[in-house]
Amino acid sequence: MNVVIVGIGLIGGSLARDLRSHYPEISIYGIDASDAHLKEAIELELIDGIASAKELAEADVLYISIPVDAIVHELPKLLDAINDDTLVIDAGSTKSEICRRIINHKRRRNFLASHPIAGTEFSGPSAAISGLFEGKTNIICEVEKTAFKLQERALSIFSRLGMRIRYMNPEAHDKHIAYVSHLSHISSFMLGKTVIEKEKNERDIFDMAGSGFESTVRLAKSSPAMWTPIFEQNKENVVETLDEYIQNLEDFKQKLLDDNFEGIYNEMDNTNKIKAILKGIPQNNKDR
Ligand code: NAP
């Protein structure tokens, strides 16, 4: 199988690692805006070399794992460069704008819109890990718009990698993901900001920060280059989730001011049911 990966960072590099272990005969070529990442990806044996027009034209699978604004920009051109039998898959964390962008492209049926719910807060080829996709959910949008035989090729690859498939329309994907992923990132970034600002005056605050702080603020290590376009593309849904979150914070604060500790107890007790909801999610599943 000939594969070209556009964006050989955390997601593209992890895919390369898993493809190599499941398809020993595979050839994988890469395209990336960063020469340093391409060099590193070759050194790490994620890719066999840099893809030229020839590798693009001969690809059985083209996997696009670059920031979502770059996907919107590059996807039509990449569809122009492939052959009629190439399967093109994207990994973008938003889906509506990407799907809209190529709705009328002559090779729309070569494209499968997907979002693997797998990742970490780290970036670049050195962050790529084996087995990242094992047991994780892969959300596929508008599957009916992909040619049937290319759907089958994609499902066979996802199945070998151990992924579970969920089908959703792009609008539902973006609405749901705003709650479970995008809001978590904003909340983590703003918690980090609040503590960093306080730390200017109270140097030893970090000495007191236990694992609770560390795990809650983990997502604030994520790349602004990846997350800014995600928030831009999903602005409407993200604003809606923020309104609800801010209201909950205000209510919590008011209960404290009112000495309503029974109300505070009940809020936390009700929210404890998150334990049951999240039971069964693999421990290494990160919230993307
Ligand atoms: P990453 O580690 O930063 O890798 C992205 C790579 O693409 C970088 O090497 C970047 O180079 C390069 N790039 C940027 N613009 C490009 C362009 N126009 N053409 C070619 N290469 C370009 O990012 P990632 O975490 O793998 O994320 C990739 C995609 O997967 C994003 O769409 C993201 O929404 C999605 N996703 C991420 C996660 C996650 O947990 N990280 C999970 C699921 C889905 P520079 O660094 O020089 O810009």
PDB file of N, CA and C in Angstrom, residues 59-156:
ATOM      1  N   ALA A  59      -0.597   7.449  -4.800  1.00  0.00           N
ATOM      2  CA  ALA A  59      -1.027   7.066  -3.442  1.00  0.00           C
ATOM      3  C   ALA A  59      -2.333   6.274  -3.461  1.00  0.00           C
ATOM      4  N   ASP A  60      -2.371   5.199  -2.637  1.00  0.00           N
ATOM      5  CA  ASP A  60      -3.644   4.514  -2.390  1.00  0.00           C
ATOM      6  C   ASP A  60      -4.413   5.269  -1.306  1.00  0.00           C
ATOM      7  N   VAL A  61      -3.640   5.818  -0.367  1.00  0.00           N
ATOM      8  CA  VAL A  61      -4.255   6.569   0.736  1.00  0.00           C
ATOM      9  C   VAL A  61      -3.475   7.855   0.967  1.00  0.00           C
ATOM     10  N   LEU A  62      -4.214   8.950   1.075  1.00  0.00           N
ATOM     11  CA  LEU A  62      -3.614  10.242   1.435  1.00  0.00           C
ATOM     12  C   LEU A  62      -4.254  10.649   2.755  1.00  0.00           C
ATOM     13  N   TYR A  63      -3.434  10.805   3.796  1.00  0.00           N
ATOM     14  CA  TYR A  63      -3.972  11.139   5.125  1.00  0.00           C
ATOM     15  C   TYR A  63      -3.566  12.568   5.455  1.00  0.00           C
ATOM     16  N   ILE A  64      -4.539  13.419   5.782  1.00  0.00           N
ATOM     17  CA  ILE A  64      -4.252  14.842   6.005  1.00  0.00           C
ATOM     18  C   ILE A  64      -4.380  15.163   7.493  1.00  0.00           C
ATOM     19  N   SER A  65      -3.239  15.479   8.117  1.00  0.00           N
ATOM     20  CA  SER A  65      -3.254  15.770   9.560  1.00  0.00           C
ATOM     21  C   SER A  65      -2.488  17.061   9.821  1.00  0.00           C
ATOM     22  N   ILE A  66      -3.046  18.152   9.309  1.00  0.00           N
ATOM     23  CA  ILE A  66      -2.496  19.498   9.508  1.00  0.00           C
ATOM     24  C   ILE A  66      -3.583  20.319  10.204  1.00  0.00           C
ATOM     25  N   PRO A  67      -3.284  21.508  10.733  1.00  0.00           N
ATOM     26  CA  PRO A  67      -4.326  22.294  11.419  1.00  0.00           C
ATOM     27  C   PRO A  67      -5.565  22.512  10.539  1.00  0.00           C
ATOM     28  N   VAL A  68      -6.720  22.695  11.181  1.00  0.00           N
ATOM     29  CA  VAL A  68      -7.980  22.679  10.416  1.00  0.00           C
ATOM     30  C   VAL A  68      -8.099  23.818   9.396  1.00  0.00           C
ATOM     31  N   ASP A  69      -7.482  24.979   9.672  1.00  0.00           N
ATOM     32  CA  ASP A  69      -7.537  26.053   8.662  1.00  0.00           C
ATOM     33  C   ASP A  69      -6.705  25.648   7.438  1.00  0.00           C
ATOM     34  N   ALA A  70      -5.592  24.961   7.690  1.00  0.00           N
ATOM     35  CA  ALA A  70      -4.758  24.497   6.567  1.00  0.00           C
ATOM     36  C   ALA A  70      -5.478  23.390   5.789  1.00  0.00           C
ATOM     37  N   ILE A  71      -6.261  22.560   6.477  1.00  0.00           N
ATOM     38  CA  ILE A  71      -7.019  21.509   5.756  1.00  0.00           C
ATOM     39  C   ILE A  71      -7.987  22.181   4.772  1.00  0.00           C
ATOM     40  N   VAL A  72      -8.729  23.185   5.264  1.00  0.00           N
ATOM     41  CA  VAL A  72      -9.698  23.878   4.399  1.00  0.00           C
ATOM     42  C   VAL A  72      -8.981  24.452   3.171  1.00  0.00           C
ATOM     43  N   HIS A  73      -7.786  24.966   3.375  1.00  0.00           N
ATOM     44  CA  HIS A  73      -7.033  25.583   2.293  1.00  0.00           C
ATOM     45  C   HIS A  73      -6.437  24.541   1.321  1.00  0.00           C
ATOM     46  N   GLU A  74      -5.878  23.462   1.886  1.00  0.00           N
ATOM     47  CA  GLU A  74      -5.112  22.509   1.066  1.00  0.00           C
ATOM     48  C   GLU A  74      -5.959  21.403   0.435  1.00  0.00           C
ATOM     49  N   LEU A  75      -7.080  21.047   1.083  1.00  0.00           N
ATOM     50  CA  LEU A  75      -7.838  19.870   0.632  1.00  0.00           C
ATOM     51  C   LEU A  75      -8.237  19.915  -0.848  1.00  0.00           C
ATOM     52  N   PRO A  76      -8.786  21.035  -1.367  1.00  0.00           N
ATOM     53  CA  PRO A  76      -9.161  21.031  -2.799  1.00  0.00           C
ATOM     54  C   PRO A  76      -7.959  20.791  -3.699  1.00  0.00           C
ATOM     55  N   LYS A  77      -6.793  21.380  -3.334  1.00  0.00           N
ATOM     56  CA  LYS A  77      -5.596  21.218  -4.178  1.00  0.00           C
ATOM     57  C   LYS A  77      -5.094  19.777  -4.105  1.00  0.00           C
ATOM     58  N   LEU A  78      -5.170  19.180  -2.928  1.00  0.00           N
ATOM     59  CA  LEU A  78      -4.712  17.790  -2.792  1.00  0.00           C
ATOM     60  C   LEU A  78      -5.628  16.859  -3.580  1.00  0.00           C
ATOM     61  N   LEU A  79      -6.935  17.132  -3.561  1.00  0.00           N
ATOM     62  CA  LEU A  79      -7.862  16.311  -4.346  1.00  0.00           C
ATOM     63  C   LEU A  79      -7.552  16.424  -5.839  1.00  0.00           C
ATOM     64  N   ASP A  80      -7.090  17.612  -6.250  1.00  0.00           N
ATOM     65  CA  ASP A  80      -6.716  17.791  -7.665  1.00  0.00           C
ATOM     66  C   ASP A  80      -5.484  16.963  -8.034  1.00  0.00           C
ATOM     67  N   ALA A  81      -4.612  16.712  -7.030  1.00  0.00           N
ATOM     68  CA  ALA A  81      -3.300  16.098  -7.334  1.00  0.00           C
ATOM     69  C   ALA A  81      -3.296  14.572  -7.292  1.00  0.00           C
ATOM     70  N   ILE A  82      -4.389  13.955  -6.813  1.00  0.00           N
ATOM     71  CA  ILE A  82      -4.401  12.493  -6.631  1.00  0.00           C
ATOM     72  C   ILE A  82      -4.914  11.785  -7.882  1.00  0.00           C
ATOM     73  N   ASN A  83      -4.962  10.447  -7.840  1.00  0.00           N
ATOM     74  CA  ASN A  83      -5.586   9.726  -8.963  1.00  0.00           C
ATOM     75  C   ASN A  83      -7.019   9.352  -8.587  1.00  0.00           C
ATOM     76  N   ASP A  84      -7.775   8.834  -9.547  1.00  0.00           N
ATOM     77  CA  ASP A  84      -9.210   8.606  -9.321  1.00  0.00           C
ATOM     78  C   ASP A  84      -9.488   7.533  -8.275  1.00  0.00           C
ATOM     79  N   ASP A  85      -8.455   6.741  -7.929  1.00  0.00           N
ATOM     80  CA  ASP A  85      -8.666   5.643  -6.981  1.00  0.00           C
ATOM     81  C   ASP A  85      -8.065   5.930  -5.594  1.00  0.00           C
ATOM     82  N   THR A  86      -7.549   7.156  -5.393  1.00  0.00           N
ATOM     83  CA  THR A  86      -6.937   7.462  -4.090  1.00  0.00           C
ATOM     84  C   THR A  86      -8.014   7.765  -3.050  1.00  0.00           C
ATOM     85  N   LEU A  87      -7.828   7.185  -1.862  1.00  0.00           N
ATOM     86  CA  LEU A  87      -8.695   7.505  -0.723  1.00  0.00           C
ATOM     87  C   LEU A  87      -8.029   8.631   0.060  1.00  0.00           C
ATOM     88  N   VAL A  88      -8.764   9.727   0.272  1.00  0.00           N
ATOM     89  CA  VAL A  88      -8.236  10.865   1.033  1.00  0.00           C
ATOM     90  C   VAL A  88      -8.995  10.955   2.356  1.00  0.00           C
ATOM     91  N   ILE A  89      -8.252  10.922   3.461  1.00  0.00           N
ATOM     92  CA  ILE A  89      -8.881  10.969   4.791  1.00  0.00           C
ATOM     93  C   ILE A  89      -8.303  12.176   5.525  1.00  0.00           C
ATOM     94  N   ASP A  90      -9.143  12.924   6.228  1.00  0.00           N
ATOM     95  CA  ASP A  90      -8.578  13.990   7.071  1.00  0.00           C
ATOM     96  C   ASP A  90      -8.799  13.628   8.542  1.00  0.00           C
ATOM     97  N   ALA A  91      -8.019  14.291   9.412  1.00  0.00           N
ATOM     98  CA  ALA A  91      -8.097  14.007  10.852  1.00  0.00           C
ATOM     99  C   ALA A  91      -8.571  15.227  11.628  1.00  0.00           C
ATOM    100  N   GLY A  92      -9.065  16.241  10.916  1.00  0.00           N
ATOM    101  CA  GLY A  92      -9.363  17.535  11.556  1.00  0.00           C
ATOM    102  C   GLY A  92     -10.341  17.445  12.721  1.00  0.00           C
ATOM    103  N   SER A  93     -10.117  18.291  13.724  1.00  0.00           N
ATOM    104  CA  SER A  93     -10.957  18.292  14.920  1.00  0.00           C
ATOM    105  C   SER A  93     -12.265  19.059  14.739  1.00  0.00           C
ATOM    106  N   THR A  94     -12.463  19.677  13.580  1.00  0.00           N
ATOM    107  CA  THR A  94     -13.755  20.260  13.228  1.00  0.00           C
ATOM    108  C   THR A  94     -14.162  19.605  11.910  1.00  0.00           C
ATOM    109  N   LYS A  95     -15.455  19.637  11.609  1.00  0.00           N
ATOM    110  CA  LYS A  95     -15.868  18.926  10.399  1.00  0.00           C
ATOM    111  C   LYS A  95     -16.725  19.764   9.447  1.00  0.00           C
ATOM    112  N   SER A  96     -17.528  20.721   9.948  1.00  0.00           N
ATOM    113  CA  SER A  96     -18.488  21.395   9.057  1.00  0.00           C
ATOM    114  C   SER A  96     -17.801  22.171   7.935  1.00  0.00           C
ATOM    115  N   GLU A  97     -16.851  23.036   8.305  1.00  0.00           N
ATOM    116  CA  GLU A  97     -16.239  23.894   7.286  1.00  0.00           C
ATOM    117  C   GLU A  97     -15.429  23.061   6.285  1.00  0.00           C
ATOM    118  N   ILE A  98     -14.788  22.018   6.777  1.00  0.00           N
ATOM    119  CA  ILE A  98     -13.990  21.151   5.887  1.00  0.00           C
ATOM    120  C   ILE A  98     -14.911  20.462   4.872  1.00  0.00           C
ATOM    121  N   CYS A  99     -16.025  19.906   5.364  1.00  0.00           N
ATOM    122  CA  CYS A  99     -16.950  19.220   4.446  1.00  0.00           C
ATOM    123  C   CYS A  99     -17.582  20.201   3.456  1.00  0.00           C
ATOM    124  N   ARG A 100     -17.906  21.405   3.952  1.00  0.00           N
ATOM    125  CA  ARG A 100     -18.524  22.406   3.056  1.00  0.00           C
ATOM    126  C   ARG A 100     -17.566  22.797   1.939  1.00  0.00           C
ATOM    127  N   ARG A 101     -16.268  22.884   2.283  1.00  0.00           N
ATOM    128  CA  ARG A 101     -15.276  23.401   1.336  1.00  0.00           C
ATOM    129  C   ARG A 101     -15.199  22.587   0.051  1.00  0.00           C
ATOM    130  N   ILE A 102     -15.456  21.273   0.138  1.00  0.00           N
ATOM    131  CA  ILE A 102     -15.241  20.439  -1.060  1.00  0.00           C
ATOM    132  C   ILE A 102     -16.545  19.800  -1.541  1.00  0.00           C
ATOM    133  N   ILE A 103     -17.671  20.391  -1.089  1.00  0.00           N
ATOM    134  CA  ILE A 103     -18.973  19.792  -1.408  1.00  0.00           C
ATOM    135  C   ILE A 103     -19.166  19.584  -2.915  1.00  0.00           C
ATOM    136  N   ASN A 104     -18.644  20.541  -3.714  1.00  0.00           N
ATOM    137  CA  ASN A 104     -18.839  20.445  -5.170  1.00  0.00           C
ATOM    138  C   ASN A 104     -17.580  20.025  -5.919  1.00  0.00           C
ATOM    139  N   HIS A 105     -16.572  19.558  -5.188  1.00  0.00           N
ATOM    140  CA  HIS A 105     -15.323  19.159  -5.868  1.00  0.00           C
ATOM    141  C   HIS A 105     -15.575  17.899  -6.702  1.00  0.00           C
ATOM    142  N   LYS A 106     -14.934  17.836  -7.858  1.00  0.00           N
ATOM    143  CA  LYS A 106     -15.193  16.688  -8.743  1.00  0.00           C
ATOM    144  C   LYS A 106     -14.731  15.364  -8.131  1.00  0.00           C
ATOM    145  N   ARG A 107     -13.819  15.460  -7.140  1.00  0.00           N
ATOM    146  CA  ARG A 107     -13.355  14.230  -6.483  1.00  0.00           C
ATOM    147  C   ARG A 107     -13.912  14.114  -5.056  1.00  0.00           C
ATOM    148  N   ARG A 108     -15.099  14.698  -4.815  1.00  0.00           N
ATOM    149  CA  ARG A 108     -15.680  14.592  -3.465  1.00  0.00           C
ATOM    150  C   ARG A 108     -15.784  13.142  -3.010  1.00  0.00           C
ATOM    151  N   ARG A 109     -16.044  12.236  -3.945  1.00  0.00           N
ATOM    152  CA  ARG A 109     -16.254  10.834  -3.572  1.00  0.00           C
ATOM    153  C   ARG A 109     -14.950  10.116  -3.190  1.00  0.00           C
ATOM    154  N   ASN A 110     -13.813  10.798  -3.400  1.00  0.00           N
ATOM    155  CA  ASN A 110     -12.530  10.225  -2.941  1.00  0.00           C
ATOM    156  C   ASN A 110     -12.266  10.550  -1.467  1.00  0.00           C
ATOM    157  N   PHE A 111     -13.065  11.467  -0.908  1.00  0.00           N
ATOM    158  CA  PHE A 111     -12.748  12.004   0.427  1.00  0.00           C
ATOM    159  C   PHE A 111     -13.614  11.395   1.524  1.00  0.00           C
ATOM    160  N   LEU A 112     -12.971  11.045   2.643  1.00  0.00           N
ATOM    161  CA  LEU A 112     -13.680  10.586   3.837  1.00  0.00           C
ATOM    162  C   LEU A 112     -13.325  11.529   4.993  1.00  0.00           C
ATOM    163  N   ALA A 113     -14.348  12.178   5.551  1.00  0.00           N
ATOM    164  CA  ALA A 113     -14.128  13.126   6.659  1.00  0.00           C
ATOM    165  C   ALA A 113     -14.100  12.349   7.970  1.00  0.00           C
ATOM    166  N   SER A 114     -13.002  12.486   8.718  1.00  0.00           N
ATOM    167  CA  SER A 114     -12.931  11.726   9.975  1.00  0.00           C
ATOM    168  C   SER A 114     -12.286  12.556  11.081  1.00  0.00           C
ATOM    169  N   HIS A 115     -12.543  12.158  12.306  1.00  0.00           N
ATOM    170  CA  HIS A 115     -11.899  12.782  13.467  1.00  0.00           C
ATOM    171  C   HIS A 115     -11.591  11.691  14.482  1.00  0.00           C
ATOM    172  N   PRO A 116     -10.317  11.293  14.568  1.00  0.00           N
ATOM    173  CA  PRO A 116      -9.965  10.289  15.582  1.00  0.00           C
ATOM    174  C   PRO A 116      -9.966  10.936  16.966  1.00  0.00           C
ATOM    175  N   ILE A 117     -10.727  10.350  17.881  1.00  0.00           N
ATOM    176  CA  ILE A 117     -10.755  10.914  19.244  1.00  0.00           C
ATOM    177  C   ILE A 117      -9.586  10.299  20.008  1.00  0.00           C
ATOM    178  N   ALA A 118      -8.420  10.768  19.653  1.00  0.00           N
ATOM    179  CA  ALA A 118      -7.180  10.240  20.233  1.00  0.00           C
ATOM    180  C   ALA A 118      -6.134  11.323  20.108  1.00  0.00           C
ATOM    181  N   GLY A 119      -5.257  11.420  21.076  1.00  0.00           N
ATOM    182  CA  GLY A 119      -4.212  12.433  20.968  1.00  0.00           C
ATOM    183  C   GLY A 119      -3.573  12.699  22.303  1.00  0.00           C
ATOM    184  N   THR A 120      -2.686  13.670  22.308  1.00  0.00           N
ATOM    185  CA  THR A 120      -2.082  14.128  23.555  1.00  0.00           C
ATOM    186  C   THR A 120      -1.938  15.638  23.424  1.00  0.00           C
ATOM    187  N   GLU A 121      -1.355  16.259  24.445  1.00  0.00           N
ATOM    188  CA  GLU A 121      -1.158  17.709  24.404  1.00  0.00           C
ATOM    189  C   GLU A 121       0.129  18.082  23.670  1.00  0.00           C
ATOM    190  N   PHE A 122       0.860  17.094  23.129  1.00  0.00           N
ATOM    191  CA  PHE A 122       2.161  17.370  22.502  1.00  0.00           C
ATOM    192  C   PHE A 122       2.049  17.400  20.979  1.00  0.00           C
ATOM    193  N   SER A 123       3.039  18.001  20.328  1.00  0.00           N
ATOM    194  CA  SER A 123       2.994  18.210  18.876  1.00  0.00           C
ATOM    195  C   SER A 123       4.278  17.738  18.204  1.00  0.00           C
ATOM    196  N   GLY A 124       4.185  17.582  16.891  1.00  0.00           N
ATOM    197  CA  GLY A 124       5.365  17.276  16.093  1.00  0.00           C
ATOM    198  C   GLY A 124       5.659  15.784  16.022  1.00  0.00           C
ATOM    199  N   PRO A 125       6.572  15.390  15.111  1.00  0.00           N
ATOM    200  CA  PRO A 125       6.849  13.965  14.903  1.00  0.00           C
ATOM    201  C   PRO A 125       7.398  13.268  16.146  1.00  0.00           C
ATOM    202  N   SER A 126       8.142  14.008  16.980  1.00  0.00           N
ATOM    203  CA  SER A 126       8.721  13.362  18.168  1.00  0.00           C
ATOM    204  C   SER A 126       7.625  12.991  19.176  1.00  0.00           C
ATOM    205  N   ALA A 127       6.443  13.584  19.009  1.00  0.00           N
ATOM    206  CA  ALA A 127       5.334  13.266  19.931  1.00  0.00           C
ATOM    207  C   ALA A 127       4.546  12.038  19.467  1.00  0.00           C
ATOM    208  N   ALA A 128       4.878  11.524  18.266  1.00  0.00           N
ATOM    209  CA  ALA A 128       4.119  10.381  17.716  1.00  0.00           C
ATOM    210  C   ALA A 128       4.305   9.147  18.588  1.00  0.00           C
ATOM    211  N   ILE A 129       3.183   8.438  18.850  1.00  0.00           N
ATOM    212  CA  ILE A 129       3.286   7.234  19.682  1.00  0.00           C
ATOM    213  C   ILE A 129       2.592   6.051  19.012  1.00  0.00           C
ATOM    214  N   SER A 130       3.128   4.858  19.273  1.00  0.00           N
ATOM    215  CA  SER A 130       2.523   3.635  18.737  1.00  0.00           C
ATOM    216  C   SER A 130       1.251   3.318  19.518  1.00  0.00           C
ATOM    217  N   GLY A 131       0.284   2.753  18.822  1.00  0.00           N
ATOM    218  CA  GLY A 131      -0.936   2.282  19.489  1.00  0.00           C
ATOM    219  C   GLY A 131      -1.876   3.400  19.904  1.00  0.00           C
ATOM    220  N   LEU A 132      -1.644   4.622  19.398  1.00  0.00           N
ATOM    221  CA  LEU A 132      -2.479   5.764  19.809  1.00  0.00           C
ATOM    222  C   LEU A 132      -3.958   5.528  19.493  1.00  0.00           C
ATOM    223  N   PHE A 133      -4.217   4.821  18.389  1.00  0.00           N
ATOM    224  CA  PHE A 133      -5.596   4.707  17.907  1.00  0.00           C
ATOM    225  C   PHE A 133      -6.327   3.468  18.429  1.00  0.00           C
ATOM    226  N   GLU A 134      -5.585   2.581  19.057  1.00  0.00           N
ATOM    227  CA  GLU A 134      -6.151   1.310  19.543  1.00  0.00           C
ATOM    228  C   GLU A 134      -7.283   1.574  20.560  1.00  0.00           C
ATOM    229  N   GLY A 135      -8.455   1.051  20.263  1.00  0.00           N
ATOM    230  CA  GLY A 135      -9.595   1.178  21.177  1.00  0.00           C
ATOM    231  C   GLY A 135     -10.256   2.547  21.182  1.00  0.00           C
ATOM    232  N   LYS A 136      -9.790   3.454  20.322  1.00  0.00           N
ATOM    233  CA  LYS A 136     -10.350   4.811  20.316  1.00  0.00           C
ATOM    234  C   LYS A 136     -11.490   4.928  19.305  1.00  0.00           C
ATOM    235  N   THR A 137     -12.306   5.954  19.506  1.00  0.00           N
ATOM    236  CA  THR A 137     -13.418   6.197  18.588  1.00  0.00           C
ATOM    237  C   THR A 137     -12.926   7.047  17.416  1.00  0.00           C
ATOM    238  N   ASN A 138     -13.397   6.698  16.227  1.00  0.00           N
ATOM    239  CA  ASN A 138     -13.124   7.524  15.055  1.00  0.00           C
ATOM    240  C   ASN A 138     -14.476   7.995  14.535  1.00  0.00           C
ATOM    241  N   ILE A 139     -14.691   9.300  14.553  1.00  0.00           N
ATOM    242  CA  ILE A 139     -15.978   9.822  14.073  1.00  0.00           C
ATOM    243  C   ILE A 139     -15.876  10.060  12.564  1.00  0.00           C
ATOM    244  N   ILE A 140     -16.808   9.466  11.832  1.00  0.00           N
ATOM    245  CA  ILE A 140     -16.827   9.635  10.380  1.00  0.00           C
ATOM    246  C   ILE A 140     -18.077  10.427  10.000  1.00  0.00           C
ATOM    247  N   CYS A 141     -17.873  11.441   9.160  1.00  0.00           N
ATOM    248  CA  CYS A 141     -19.003  12.295   8.759  1.00  0.00           C
ATOM    249  C   CYS A 141     -19.296  12.123   7.262  1.00  0.00           C
ATOM    250  N   GLU A 142     -20.549  12.243   6.932  1.00  0.00           N
ATOM    251  CA  GLU A 142     -21.016  12.207   5.524  1.00  0.00           C
ATOM    252  C   GLU A 142     -20.481  10.995   4.774  1.00  0.00           C
ATOM    253  N   VAL A 143     -20.538   9.814   5.416  1.00  0.00           N
ATOM    254  CA  VAL A 143     -19.943   8.620   4.799  1.00  0.00           C
ATOM    255  C   VAL A 143     -20.575   8.321   3.435  1.00  0.00           C
ATOM    256  N   GLU A 144     -21.862   8.688   3.296  1.00  0.00           N
ATOM    257  CA  GLU A 144     -22.575   8.380   2.044  1.00  0.00           C
ATOM    258  C   GLU A 144     -21.998   9.162   0.867  1.00  0.00           C
ATOM    259  N   LYS A 145     -21.205  10.210   1.156  1.00  0.00           N
ATOM    260  CA  LYS A 145     -20.619  10.998   0.055  1.00  0.00           C
ATOM    261  C   LYS A 145     -19.281  10.423  -0.415  1.00  0.00           C
ATOM    262  N   THR A 146     -18.806   9.361   0.252  1.00  0.00           N
ATOM    263  CA  THR A 146     -17.544   8.721  -0.151  1.00  0.00           C
ATOM    264  C   THR A 146     -17.869   7.482  -0.985  1.00  0.00           C
ATOM    265  N   ALA A 147     -17.109   7.260  -2.068  1.00  0.00           N
ATOM    266  CA  ALA A 147     -17.334   6.080  -2.924  1.00  0.00           C
ATOM    267  C   ALA A 147     -17.290   4.814  -2.065  1.00  0.00           C
ATOM    268  N   PHE A 148     -18.184   3.877  -2.332  1.00  0.00           N
ATOM    269  CA  PHE A 148     -18.338   2.702  -1.478  1.00  0.00           C
ATOM    270  C   PHE A 148     -17.032   1.925  -1.331  1.00  0.00           C
ATOM    271  N   LYS A 149     -16.321   1.714  -2.440  1.00  0.00           N
ATOM    272  CA  LYS A 149     -15.095   0.889  -2.342  1.00  0.00           C
ATOM    273  C   LYS A 149     -14.013   1.623  -1.536  1.00  0.00           C
ATOM    274  N   LEU A 150     -14.037   2.961  -1.529  1.00  0.00           N
ATOM    275  CA  LEU A 150     -13.056   3.703  -0.717  1.00  0.00           C
ATOM    276  C   LEU A 150     -13.467   3.701   0.758  1.00  0.00           C
ATOM    277  N   GLN A 151     -14.795   3.698   1.005  1.00  0.00           N
ATOM    278  CA  GLN A 151     -15.267   3.524   2.397  1.00  0.00           C
ATOM    279  C   GLN A 151     -14.730   2.211   2.944  1.00  0.00           C
ATOM    280  N   GLU A 152     -14.844   1.162   2.122  1.00  0.00           N
ATOM    281  CA  GLU A 152     -14.396  -0.174   2.567  1.00  0.00           C
ATOM    282  C   GLU A 152     -12.905  -0.183   2.871  1.00  0.00           C
ATOM    283  N   ARG A 153     -12.121   0.511   2.012  1.00  0.00           N
ATOM    284  CA  ARG A 153     -10.667   0.566   2.242  1.00  0.00           C
ATOM    285  C   ARG A 153     -10.382   1.264   3.579  1.00  0.00           C
ATOM    286  N   ALA A 154     -11.097   2.369   3.812  1.00  0.00           N
ATOM    287  CA  ALA A 154     -10.872   3.127   5.056  1.00  0.00           C
ATOM    288  C   ALA A 154     -11.265   2.290   6.276  1.00  0.00           C
ATOM    289  N   LEU A 155     -12.420   1.632   6.197  1.00  0.00           N
ATOM    290  CA  LEU A 155     -12.895   0.861   7.354  1.00  0.00           C
ATOM    291  C   LEU A 155     -11.964  -0.302   7.651  1.00  0.00           C
ATOM    292  N   SER A 156     -11.397  -0.887   6.603  1.00  0.00           N
ATOM    293  CA  SER A 156     -10.469  -1.990   6.823  1.00  0.00           C
ATOM    294  C   SER A 156      -9.210  -1.484   7.549  1.00  0.00           C
TER     295      SER A 156
END
